[in-house]
């Protein structure tokens, strides 16, 4: 079915990711408060001709403030459950409850899924002729929206954020989901890299059914194994490459939000299966056991393990 025909029945409202011109704010003199920037080489009146001269009282004030700030930062870093947000990187296995509630959605069925071909070249990820949703894909996402409402997504007043790969089928799925959940425009966040489909190199353009077992066998041997490189620029990524991307992604959302509902929309199964494996403390090499079908959603529930005890130093 042609993509245009698919959306004729769905009637979703599509949001533009571009900021409205009316919302742009001018910043006079290069600063939000309108203060002019000091020109390079302009003398600082506070020094009064004695450049670099600092009184003992001023020196003590600066040193005392710096020590207090450093002590405060160290206390924040040592607080249980806040290490991921402060340090900027979520570590696996999970030893503390995450700050947000997470859901995963593999984009609804698209034209490449119907054809059953490997289509992972990021150059074509915005092509509606390659990755546009089918009518079945639209209906799948509409059903997901109803199911997410049933589990109370966002109904308790908590924020809902939809992070969607820039792949056209993910953005279309995100648009439909946001419309059905009555979310505003800013709730849909395009993700430019971390949620891209795993690049399968020389397998690009081949039938998925004919190469699936070969790829899985190599993945089971090592998460560092890569597909053979192709000649069309398609990346050849290992499971380890995917792991790094999704770890950076969830670290970003853990730092950015507190107590929110976050939905990740991926064009393929790999991103979600690897992330789910990490959250459940499972072997990433066996991520295919958690394979996601087009239009499938799950709540990503982390398994929290006890942190390793600190070594006891001899007295």
PDB file of C-alpha atoms in Angstrom, residues 6 22 34 71 76 81 89 107 113 141 143 170 172 176 181 218 288 307:
ATOM      1  CA  UNK A   6      -2.007   4.738   4.701  1.00  0.00           C
ATOM      2  CA  UNK A  22       7.039  33.533  17.136  1.00  0.00           C
ATOM      3  CA  UNK A  34      20.949  42.512  27.778  1.00  0.00           C
ATOM      4  CA  UNK A  71      33.029  19.745  49.099  1.00  0.00           C
ATOM      5  CA  UNK A  76      26.416  15.224  45.577  1.00  0.00           C
ATOM      6  CA  UNK A  81      20.911   6.799  43.451  1.00  0.00           C
ATOM      7  CA  UNK A  89      26.785   7.914  32.451  1.00  0.00           C
ATOM      8  CA  UNK A 107       8.195   1.538  14.878  1.00  0.00           C
ATOM      9  CA  UNK A 113       9.507  -4.695   6.736  1.00  0.00           C
ATOM     10  CA  UNK A 141       0.824   2.495  16.584  1.00  0.00           C
ATOM     11  CA  UNK A 143      -3.299   0.413  19.158  1.00  0.00           C
ATOM     12  CA  UNK A 170       9.929   6.278  13.775  1.00  0.00           C
ATOM     13  CA  UNK A 172       5.649   8.919  11.807  1.00  0.00           C
ATOM     14  CA  UNK A 176       0.754   9.324  15.724  1.00  0.00           C
ATOM     15  CA  UNK A 181      -1.928  10.683  23.682  1.00  0.00           C
ATOM     16  CA  UNK A 218      28.458 -14.275  14.842  1.00  0.00           C
ATOM     17  CA  UNK A 288      17.964 -12.015  19.895  1.00  0.00           C
ATOM     18  CA  UNK A 307      26.264  -3.017  44.531  1.00  0.00           C
TER      19      UNK A 307
END
